[in-house]
Amino acid sequence: PLPDYSPAVIIGTGYGAAATALRLGEAGVPTLMLEMGQLWHDPGPDGKVFCQMLNPDQRSMWFKNRTQAPLASFLWLDIANRDIKPYAGVLDRVNYGDMSVYLGRGVGGGSLVNGAMAVTPKRSYFEEILPRVNADEMYGKYFPRARAGLGVNSVDEQWFETCRSYQYARVSRKAAQKAGFSTTFVPSVYDFSYLRQEEAGTVERSALASEVIYGNNHGKRSLDKSYLAAALGTGHVTIQTLHEVREIIHQPDGSYTLVVREIDPSGAVVATKHVSTKHLFLGAGSVGSTELLVRARETGRLPDLPDAVGQGWGTNGNVMLGRANHVWDTTGSLQSGMPALGIDNWNDPVHPVFAEIAPVPAGLETWVSLYLAITKNPERGHFTYDVASDSAKLQWTAAQGQPSIDAAKAMFDKINSANVTIYRYDLFGDTRPFENRFTYHPLGGLVLGDATDDYGRVKGYRNLYVTDGSLIPGSTGVNPFVTITALAERNVERVLAEDVLA
Ligand code: FDA
């Protein structure tokens, strides 16, 4: 049952939300978390919590009639996607015209579906994107705190050189080095010792069974196993699932009342409820939190929200691409779904690129090297309110994605030329070699210092905070969850001391 009142409420259970919940709980603040997705704990009829990526069922996606996998095709055949029954599945793809955003749904948010890469941004770039945040404090205190809380670990470099799981990464490294690029190991929240046992055949496979985007049944330290478990362990934090916050009402006494819609896993609305709070934290992610505040401003619920609400959104410069490997350069059929290596050319003055070497977890030899490139795209989108659908719509055009392609092309043209290889044209539905019509890394919308003060306090309202990826101005130069977590750690420490406990 939902209480009428909780001293603190957090919307969402992703990275920012989870770090905030742990620190509030440790401080003894009774905290309620509201999550629209499910708790992924009970096994389905096949004995598994999450479905197979290569044979997805209704558990795969959030209310779709057909799965929408990022690799739309192979040899132009739509082999990846299946018709499914609409259901409260774990992966959402929110389609806005020229841009689609992938999101995790459930207790743990994006941590349930992501590639587990736990990368700390280069300090010089962090200082460039968030110049008003004290970098000494971040790199000395909050990044280490976040990595510890997340359970970040590194691959054994000797094992990496000989294992089957990363033959695909070694093939891509060789090609990159031939063009003069250097690679770097990528830390992870996937347990590498579990992966080694998977390869040895002593445990049930997860990363080696093509499990990634629809959830991992083993091996991954998703937030429900790290921060959220610790938060619940304080005894002061509770989580309500299948509860979607729709509206935020500001009461004359300064408190907030939330209008919450409870659904069942088939999508039927079970109840509409109200819960009030003094301290309200938005951790619904870049798309979720921004939509809540854009709707609140435009419907007159929170009329004093600044114009910066809904601005400064970016894709982290995401572009996906594939290269055709030489027939003798096999990657093997066994590929870890969790990347461990990236091509690091971020210091390039014209086209900075950090390209993670991604698996093609098809379970067979594909002769494809796949990459998710993170580029420095200066374009930013913004959200507008659509009355008819009572939702926020992202304004982003295909042309705004071009700088991402230009940067990735600069790197991979060189790699292709040095290796006499070509791009793959059959992976993304049509014949395009670069796919930038989706992002895994939505960032911004409620940018730190613009829509909020320098600690995530929303401008115009007291005791209203943003804790998630919407604070980051569109780009971090690396995979974002470590940055999101560290920033939340920093902000909640200040807010606890000055606002909540004061
Ligand atoms: P996040 O999106 O995690 O959580 C928000 C939560 O709020 C969700 O659980 C959502 O259901 C809930 N919610 C939203 N609106 C709500 C409402 N109105 N009411 C109630 N609940 C609501 N990053 C990285 O660093 N390394 C990686 O390897 C990858 N790989 C990757 C792969 C894929 C497939 C995806 C989709 C994403 C990644 N990412 C990644 C990105 C990473 O997962 C992402 O940046 C973070 O999850 C964002 O964290 P947030 O705290 O911002 O929100």
PDB file of N, CA and C and ligand atoms in Angstrom, residues 11-17 34-37 91-92 102-111 113-119 212-213 223 243-246 283-286 288-289 292 339 356 439-443 467-470 478-482 484, ligand 1:
ATOM      1  N   ILE A  11      11.547   9.600  -7.575  1.00  0.00           N
ATOM      2  CA  ILE A  11      10.871   9.041  -8.754  1.00  0.00           C
ATOM      3  C   ILE A  11      11.912   8.311  -9.584  1.00  0.00           C
ATOM      4  N   GLY A  12      11.698   7.005  -9.792  1.00  0.00           N
ATOM      5  CA  GLY A  12      12.636   6.187 -10.553  1.00  0.00           C
ATOM      6  C   GLY A  12      13.584   5.422  -9.644  1.00  0.00           C
ATOM      7  N   THR A  13      14.250   4.414 -10.248  1.00  0.00           N
ATOM      8  CA  THR A  13      15.198   3.586  -9.488  1.00  0.00           C
ATOM      9  C   THR A  13      16.476   3.346 -10.302  1.00  0.00           C
ATOM     10  N   GLY A  14      16.831   4.292 -11.193  1.00  0.00           N
ATOM     11  CA  GLY A  14      18.076   4.179 -11.959  1.00  0.00           C
ATOM     12  C   GLY A  14      19.277   4.637 -11.127  1.00  0.00           C
ATOM     13  N   TYR A  15      20.348   5.021 -11.814  1.00  0.00           N
ATOM     14  CA  TYR A  15      21.621   5.313 -11.129  1.00  0.00           C
ATOM     15  C   TYR A  15      21.523   6.477 -10.152  1.00  0.00           C
ATOM     16  N   GLY A  16      21.028   7.630 -10.644  1.00  0.00           N
ATOM     17  CA  GLY A  16      20.955   8.789  -9.769  1.00  0.00           C
ATOM     18  C   GLY A  16      20.024   8.534  -8.603  1.00  0.00           C
ATOM     19  N   ALA A  17      18.895   7.892  -8.899  1.00  0.00           N
ATOM     20  CA  ALA A  17      17.899   7.597  -7.873  1.00  0.00           C
ATOM     21  C   ALA A  17      18.469   6.660  -6.811  1.00  0.00           C
ATOM     22  N   LEU A  34       9.384   5.433  -6.278  1.00  0.00           N
ATOM     23  CA  LEU A  34       8.274   5.053  -7.159  1.00  0.00           C
ATOM     24  C   LEU A  34       8.839   4.680  -8.527  1.00  0.00           C
ATOM     25  N   GLU A  35       8.608   3.451  -8.947  1.00  0.00           N
ATOM     26  CA  GLU A  35       9.182   2.938 -10.193  1.00  0.00           C
ATOM     27  C   GLU A  35       8.053   2.423 -11.090  1.00  0.00           C
ATOM     28  N   MET A  36       8.028   2.884 -12.336  1.00  0.00           N
ATOM     29  CA  MET A  36       6.952   2.463 -13.240  1.00  0.00           C
ATOM     30  C   MET A  36       7.120   1.029 -13.753  1.00  0.00           C
ATOM     31  N   GLY A  37       8.363   0.538 -13.757  1.00  0.00           N
ATOM     32  CA  GLY A  37       8.612  -0.822 -14.244  1.00  0.00           C
ATOM     33  C   GLY A  37       8.470  -1.861 -13.139  1.00  0.00           C
ATOM     34  N   LEU A  91      12.969  -3.482 -21.605  1.00  0.00           N
ATOM     35  CA  LEU A  91      13.629  -2.495 -22.472  1.00  0.00           C
ATOM     36  C   LEU A  91      12.573  -1.665 -23.193  1.00  0.00           C
ATOM     37  N   ASP A  92      12.729  -0.353 -23.121  1.00  0.00           N
ATOM     38  CA  ASP A  92      11.823   0.519 -23.863  1.00  0.00           C
ATOM     39  C   ASP A  92      12.595   1.179 -24.995  1.00  0.00           C
ATOM     40  N   TYR A 102      16.666   4.395 -26.294  1.00  0.00           N
ATOM     41  CA  TYR A 102      16.525   3.138 -25.550  1.00  0.00           C
ATOM     42  C   TYR A 102      16.634   3.413 -24.058  1.00  0.00           C
ATOM     43  N   LEU A 103      15.749   2.775 -23.279  1.00  0.00           N
ATOM     44  CA  LEU A 103      15.697   2.989 -21.831  1.00  0.00           C
ATOM     45  C   LEU A 103      15.415   1.673 -21.121  1.00  0.00           C
ATOM     46  N   GLY A 104      15.950   1.527 -19.924  1.00  0.00           N
ATOM     47  CA  GLY A 104      15.600   0.376 -19.094  1.00  0.00           C
ATOM     48  C   GLY A 104      14.368   0.689 -18.269  1.00  0.00           C
ATOM     49  N   ARG A 105      13.503  -0.328 -18.067  1.00  0.00           N
ATOM     50  CA  ARG A 105      12.303  -0.164 -17.238  1.00  0.00           C
ATOM     51  C   ARG A 105      12.292  -1.259 -16.177  1.00  0.00           C
ATOM     52  N   GLY A 106      12.286  -0.838 -14.947  1.00  0.00           N
ATOM     53  CA  GLY A 106      12.244  -1.825 -13.873  1.00  0.00           C
ATOM     54  C   GLY A 106      13.091  -1.340 -12.717  1.00  0.00           C
ATOM     55  N   VAL A 107      13.103  -2.106 -11.637  1.00  0.00           N
ATOM     56  CA  VAL A 107      13.888  -1.726 -10.466  1.00  0.00           C
ATOM     57  C   VAL A 107      15.367  -1.852 -10.833  1.00  0.00           C
ATOM     58  N   GLY A 108      16.017  -0.690 -10.984  1.00  0.00           N
ATOM     59  CA  GLY A 108      17.402  -0.653 -11.458  1.00  0.00           C
ATOM     60  C   GLY A 108      17.542   0.135 -12.756  1.00  0.00           C
ATOM     61  N   GLY A 109      16.434   0.518 -13.372  1.00  0.00           N
ATOM     62  CA  GLY A 109      16.466   1.359 -14.575  1.00  0.00           C
ATOM     63  C   GLY A 109      17.400   0.789 -15.638  1.00  0.00           C
ATOM     64  N   GLY A 110      18.235   1.667 -16.197  1.00  0.00           N
ATOM     65  CA  GLY A 110      19.136   1.274 -17.281  1.00  0.00           C
ATOM     66  C   GLY A 110      20.120   0.180 -16.903  1.00  0.00           C
ATOM     67  N   SER A 111      20.365  -0.009 -15.605  1.00  0.00           N
ATOM     68  CA  SER A 111      21.359  -1.022 -15.202  1.00  0.00           C
ATOM     69  C   SER A 111      20.899  -2.427 -15.560  1.00  0.00           C
ATOM     70  N   VAL A 113      19.579  -3.373 -18.437  1.00  0.00           N
ATOM     71  CA  VAL A 113      19.673  -3.677 -19.872  1.00  0.00           C
ATOM     72  C   VAL A 113      20.985  -3.220 -20.501  1.00  0.00           C
ATOM     73  N   ASN A 114      21.824  -2.529 -19.740  1.00  0.00           N
ATOM     74  CA  ASN A 114      22.989  -1.912 -20.382  1.00  0.00           C
ATOM     75  C   ASN A 114      24.194  -2.847 -20.468  1.00  0.00           C
ATOM     76  N   GLY A 115      25.230  -2.368 -21.139  1.00  0.00           N
ATOM     77  CA  GLY A 115      26.421  -3.155 -21.402  1.00  0.00           C
ATOM     78  C   GLY A 115      27.415  -3.175 -20.255  1.00  0.00           C
ATOM     79  N   ALA A 116      27.056  -2.558 -19.128  1.00  0.00           N
ATOM     80  CA  ALA A 116      27.843  -2.641 -17.879  1.00  0.00           C
ATOM     81  C   ALA A 116      29.171  -1.903 -17.922  1.00  0.00           C
ATOM     82  N   MET A 117      29.455  -1.184 -19.016  1.00  0.00           N
ATOM     83  CA  MET A 117      30.743  -0.478 -19.104  1.00  0.00           C
ATOM     84  C   MET A 117      30.761   0.682 -18.127  1.00  0.00           C
ATOM     85  N   ALA A 118      31.741   0.663 -17.255  1.00  0.00           N
ATOM     86  CA  ALA A 118      31.781   1.605 -16.127  1.00  0.00           C
ATOM     87  C   ALA A 118      32.983   2.523 -16.297  1.00  0.00           C
ATOM     88  N   VAL A 119      32.805   3.550 -17.110  1.00  0.00           N
ATOM     89  CA  VAL A 119      33.940   4.362 -17.536  1.00  0.00           C
ATOM     90  C   VAL A 119      33.885   5.744 -16.884  1.00  0.00           C
ATOM     91  N   VAL A 212      22.094  -9.389 -23.064  1.00  0.00           N
ATOM     92  CA  VAL A 212      22.475  -8.008 -22.775  1.00  0.00           C
ATOM     93  C   VAL A 212      21.217  -7.143 -22.657  1.00  0.00           C
ATOM     94  N   ILE A 213      20.665  -6.778 -23.820  1.00  0.00           N
ATOM     95  CA  ILE A 213      19.670  -5.689 -23.848  1.00  0.00           C
ATOM     96  C   ILE A 213      18.325  -6.075 -23.244  1.00  0.00           C
ATOM     97  N   LEU A 223      21.840  -2.449 -10.442  1.00  0.00           N
ATOM     98  CA  LEU A 223      21.627  -1.646  -9.232  1.00  0.00           C
ATOM     99  C   LEU A 223      20.829  -2.376  -8.159  1.00  0.00           C
ATOM    100  N   HIS A 243       4.322   1.720 -10.529  1.00  0.00           N
ATOM    101  CA  HIS A 243       3.737   3.003 -10.136  1.00  0.00           C
ATOM    102  C   HIS A 243       4.386   4.105 -10.964  1.00  0.00           C
ATOM    103  N   GLU A 244       3.626   4.665 -11.862  1.00  0.00           N
ATOM    104  CA  GLU A 244       4.157   5.732 -12.715  1.00  0.00           C
ATOM    105  C   GLU A 244       3.670   7.093 -12.220  1.00  0.00           C
ATOM    106  N   VAL A 245       4.608   7.992 -11.953  1.00  0.00           N
ATOM    107  CA  VAL A 245       4.234   9.343 -11.558  1.00  0.00           C
ATOM    108  C   VAL A 245       3.799  10.108 -12.799  1.00  0.00           C
ATOM    109  N   ARG A 246       2.621  10.693 -12.737  1.00  0.00           N
ATOM    110  CA  ARG A 246       2.093  11.444 -13.883  1.00  0.00           C
ATOM    111  C   ARG A 246       2.146  12.946 -13.665  1.00  0.00           C
ATOM    112  N   GLY A 283      14.463  11.163 -10.352  1.00  0.00           N
ATOM    113  CA  GLY A 283      15.482  10.239 -10.836  1.00  0.00           C
ATOM    114  C   GLY A 283      14.918   9.366 -11.936  1.00  0.00           C
ATOM    115  N   ALA A 284      14.015   9.925 -12.729  1.00  0.00           N
ATOM    116  CA  ALA A 284      13.315   9.155 -13.771  1.00  0.00           C
ATOM    117  C   ALA A 284      14.094   9.108 -15.079  1.00  0.00           C
ATOM    118  N   GLY A 285      15.351   9.603 -15.065  1.00  0.00           N
ATOM    119  CA  GLY A 285      16.181   9.575 -16.270  1.00  0.00           C
ATOM    120  C   GLY A 285      15.968  10.812 -17.118  1.00  0.00           C
ATOM    121  N   SER A 286      16.854  10.995 -18.093  1.00  0.00           N
ATOM    122  CA  SER A 286      16.829  12.193 -18.933  1.00  0.00           C
ATOM    123  C   SER A 286      15.460  12.418 -19.571  1.00  0.00           C
ATOM    124  N   GLY A 288      12.523  10.757 -18.724  1.00  0.00           N
ATOM    125  CA  GLY A 288      11.432  10.699 -17.745  1.00  0.00           C
ATOM    126  C   GLY A 288      11.332  11.953 -16.896  1.00  0.00           C
ATOM    127  N   SER A 289      12.454  12.396 -16.330  1.00  0.00           N
ATOM    128  CA  SER A 289      12.412  13.569 -15.453  1.00  0.00           C
ATOM    129  C   SER A 289      12.104  14.829 -16.243  1.00  0.00           C
ATOM    130  N   LEU A 292       8.421  15.019 -16.982  1.00  0.00           N
ATOM    131  CA  LEU A 292       7.609  15.396 -15.818  1.00  0.00           C
ATOM    132  C   LEU A 292       7.627  16.910 -15.602  1.00  0.00           C
ATOM    133  N   PRO A 339      31.256  -5.629 -23.371  1.00  0.00           N
ATOM    134  CA  PRO A 339      32.511  -5.158 -23.956  1.00  0.00           C
ATOM    135  C   PRO A 339      33.587  -4.935 -22.897  1.00  0.00           C
ATOM    136  N   GLU A 356      33.609   2.009 -28.434  1.00  0.00           N
ATOM    137  CA  GLU A 356      33.675   0.731 -27.739  1.00  0.00           C
ATOM    138  C   GLU A 356      33.522  -0.396 -28.748  1.00  0.00           C
ATOM    139  N   THR A 439      19.792   6.446 -29.664  1.00  0.00           N
ATOM    140  CA  THR A 439      20.853   6.596 -28.672  1.00  0.00           C
ATOM    141  C   THR A 439      20.571   5.693 -27.480  1.00  0.00           C
ATOM    142  N   TYR A 440      21.657   5.189 -26.902  1.00  0.00           N
ATOM    143  CA  TYR A 440      21.600   4.485 -25.620  1.00  0.00           C
ATOM    144  C   TYR A 440      21.867   5.461 -24.475  1.00  0.00           C
ATOM    145  N   HIS A 441      22.362   6.641 -24.811  1.00  0.00           N
ATOM    146  CA  HIS A 441      22.902   7.557 -23.798  1.00  0.00           C
ATOM    147  C   HIS A 441      22.192   8.910 -23.798  1.00  0.00           C
ATOM    148  N   PRO A 442      20.880   8.930 -23.564  1.00  0.00           N
ATOM    149  CA  PRO A 442      20.203  10.230 -23.504  1.00  0.00           C
ATOM    150  C   PRO A 442      20.714  11.019 -22.302  1.00  0.00           C
ATOM    151  N   LEU A 443      21.085  12.264 -22.538  1.00  0.00           N
ATOM    152  CA  LEU A 443      21.629  13.107 -21.459  1.00  0.00           C
ATOM    153  C   LEU A 443      21.070  14.513 -21.595  1.00  0.00           C
ATOM    154  N   THR A 467      18.299  14.263  -9.934  1.00  0.00           N
ATOM    155  CA  THR A 467      19.432  13.429  -9.517  1.00  0.00           C
ATOM    156  C   THR A 467      20.011  12.575 -10.646  1.00  0.00           C
ATOM    157  N   ASP A 468      19.503  12.695 -11.863  1.00  0.00           N
ATOM    158  CA  ASP A 468      19.830  11.664 -12.863  1.00  0.00           C
ATOM    159  C   ASP A 468      20.546  12.238 -14.081  1.00  0.00           C
ATOM    160  N   GLY A 469      20.530  11.487 -15.184  1.00  0.00           N
ATOM    161  CA  GLY A 469      21.259  11.860 -16.394  1.00  0.00           C
ATOM    162  C   GLY A 469      20.789  13.148 -17.038  1.00  0.00           C
ATOM    163  N   SER A 470      19.622  13.648 -16.639  1.00  0.00           N
ATOM    164  CA  SER A 470      19.142  14.900 -17.239  1.00  0.00           C
ATOM    165  C   SER A 470      19.980  16.102 -16.799  1.00  0.00           C
ATOM    166  N   VAL A 478      32.220   9.473 -22.621  1.00  0.00           N
ATOM    167  CA  VAL A 478      32.307   8.027 -22.354  1.00  0.00           C
ATOM    168  C   VAL A 478      30.902   7.556 -21.994  1.00  0.00           C
ATOM    169  N   ASN A 479      30.757   6.263 -21.765  1.00  0.00           N
ATOM    170  CA  ASN A 479      29.477   5.721 -21.316  1.00  0.00           C
ATOM    171  C   ASN A 479      29.114   6.401 -19.997  1.00  0.00           C
ATOM    172  N   PRO A 480      27.855   6.784 -19.827  1.00  0.00           N
ATOM    173  CA  PRO A 480      27.572   7.786 -18.788  1.00  0.00           C
ATOM    174  C   PRO A 480      27.271   7.341 -17.363  1.00  0.00           C
ATOM    175  N   PHE A 481      27.050   6.053 -17.069  1.00  0.00           N
ATOM    176  CA  PHE A 481      26.446   5.815 -15.751  1.00  0.00           C
ATOM    177  C   PHE A 481      27.362   6.099 -14.568  1.00  0.00           C
ATOM    178  N   VAL A 482      28.673   5.991 -14.745  1.00  0.00           N
ATOM    179  CA  VAL A 482      29.565   6.339 -13.627  1.00  0.00           C
ATOM    180  C   VAL A 482      29.482   7.840 -13.329  1.00  0.00           C
ATOM    181  N   ILE A 484      26.890   9.818 -13.944  1.00  0.00           N
ATOM    182  CA  ILE A 484      25.570  10.087 -13.343  1.00  0.00           C
ATOM    183  C   ILE A 484      25.594   9.740 -11.854  1.00  0.00           C
TER     184      ILE A 484
HETATM  185  P1  FDA B   1      17.605   5.451 -15.702  1.00  0.00           P
HETATM  186  O1  FDA B   1      17.062   5.602 -17.068  1.00  0.00           O
HETATM  187  O2  FDA B   1      18.616   4.403 -15.461  1.00  0.00           O
HETATM  188  O3  FDA B   1      16.414   5.167 -14.685  1.00  0.00           O
HETATM  189  C1  FDA B   1      15.196   5.859 -14.716  1.00  0.00           C
HETATM  190  C2  FDA B   1      14.125   4.982 -14.076  1.00  0.00           C
HETATM  191  O4  FDA B   1      12.968   5.768 -13.828  1.00  0.00           O
HETATM  192  C3  FDA B   1      13.673   3.820 -14.945  1.00  0.00           C
HETATM  193  O5  FDA B   1      13.665   2.641 -14.179  1.00  0.00           O
HETATM  194  C4  FDA B   1      12.259   4.216 -15.380  1.00  0.00           C
HETATM  195  O6  FDA B   1      11.399   3.101 -15.558  1.00  0.00           O
HETATM  196  C5  FDA B   1      11.810   5.068 -14.217  1.00  0.00           C
HETATM  197  N1  FDA B   1      10.803   6.076 -14.570  1.00  0.00           N
HETATM  198  C6  FDA B   1      10.819   6.926 -15.626  1.00  0.00           C
HETATM  199  N2  FDA B   1       9.753   7.746 -15.586  1.00  0.00           N
HETATM  200  C7  FDA B   1       9.046   7.413 -14.487  1.00  0.00           C
HETATM  201  C8  FDA B   1       7.835   7.905 -13.908  1.00  0.00           C
HETATM  202  N3  FDA B   1       7.162   8.926 -14.448  1.00  0.00           N
HETATM  203  N4  FDA B   1       7.367   7.321 -12.769  1.00  0.00           N
HETATM  204  C9  FDA B   1       8.048   6.289 -12.203  1.00  0.00           C
HETATM  205  N5  FDA B   1       9.199   5.793 -12.712  1.00  0.00           N
HETATM  206  C10 FDA B   1       9.702   6.346 -13.832  1.00  0.00           C
HETATM  207  N6  FDA B   1      25.825   3.392 -19.825  1.00  0.00           N
HETATM  208  C11 FDA B   1      27.069   3.084 -19.380  1.00  0.00           C
HETATM  209  O7  FDA B   1      27.653   3.861 -18.621  1.00  0.00           O
HETATM  210  N7  FDA B   1      27.667   1.925 -19.792  1.00  0.00           N
HETATM  211  C12 FDA B   1      27.077   1.054 -20.657  1.00  0.00           C
HETATM  212  O8  FDA B   1      27.633   0.000 -20.981  1.00  0.00           O
HETATM  213  C13 FDA B   1      25.779   1.383 -21.147  1.00  0.00           C
HETATM  214  N8  FDA B   1      25.132   0.577 -22.065  1.00  0.00           N
HETATM  215  C14 FDA B   1      23.810   0.815 -22.370  1.00  0.00           C
HETATM  216  C15 FDA B   1      23.097  -0.112 -23.152  1.00  0.00           C
HETATM  217  C16 FDA B   1      21.737   0.066 -23.364  1.00  0.00           C
HETATM  218  C17 FDA B   1      20.969  -0.927 -24.196  1.00  0.00           C
HETATM  219  C18 FDA B   1      21.061   1.187 -22.796  1.00  0.00           C
HETATM  220  C19 FDA B   1      19.593   1.406 -22.983  1.00  0.00           C
HETATM  221  C20 FDA B   1      21.771   2.107 -22.028  1.00  0.00           C
HETATM  222  C21 FDA B   1      23.141   1.931 -21.817  1.00  0.00           C
HETATM  223  N9  FDA B   1      23.857   2.818 -21.033  1.00  0.00           N
HETATM  224  C22 FDA B   1      25.154   2.536 -20.658  1.00  0.00           C
HETATM  225  C23 FDA B   1      23.236   4.060 -20.512  1.00  0.00           C
HETATM  226  C24 FDA B   1      22.849   3.978 -19.042  1.00  0.00           C
HETATM  227  O9  FDA B   1      22.118   2.808 -18.777  1.00  0.00           O
HETATM  228  C25 FDA B   1      22.019   5.224 -18.703  1.00  0.00           C
HETATM  229  O10 FDA B   1      22.833   6.362 -18.952  1.00  0.00           O
HETATM  230  C26 FDA B   1      21.565   5.242 -17.258  1.00  0.00           C
HETATM  231  O11 FDA B   1      20.763   4.128 -16.963  1.00  0.00           O
HETATM  232  C27 FDA B   1      20.804   6.521 -16.941  1.00  0.00           C
HETATM  233  O12 FDA B   1      20.627   6.585 -15.539  1.00  0.00           O
HETATM  234  P2  FDA B   1      19.530   7.519 -14.894  1.00  0.00           P
HETATM  235  O13 FDA B   1      19.742   7.523 -13.426  1.00  0.00           O
HETATM  236  O14 FDA B   1      19.578   8.842 -15.586  1.00  0.00           O
HETATM  237  O15 FDA B   1      18.107   6.895 -15.235  1.00  0.00           O
END
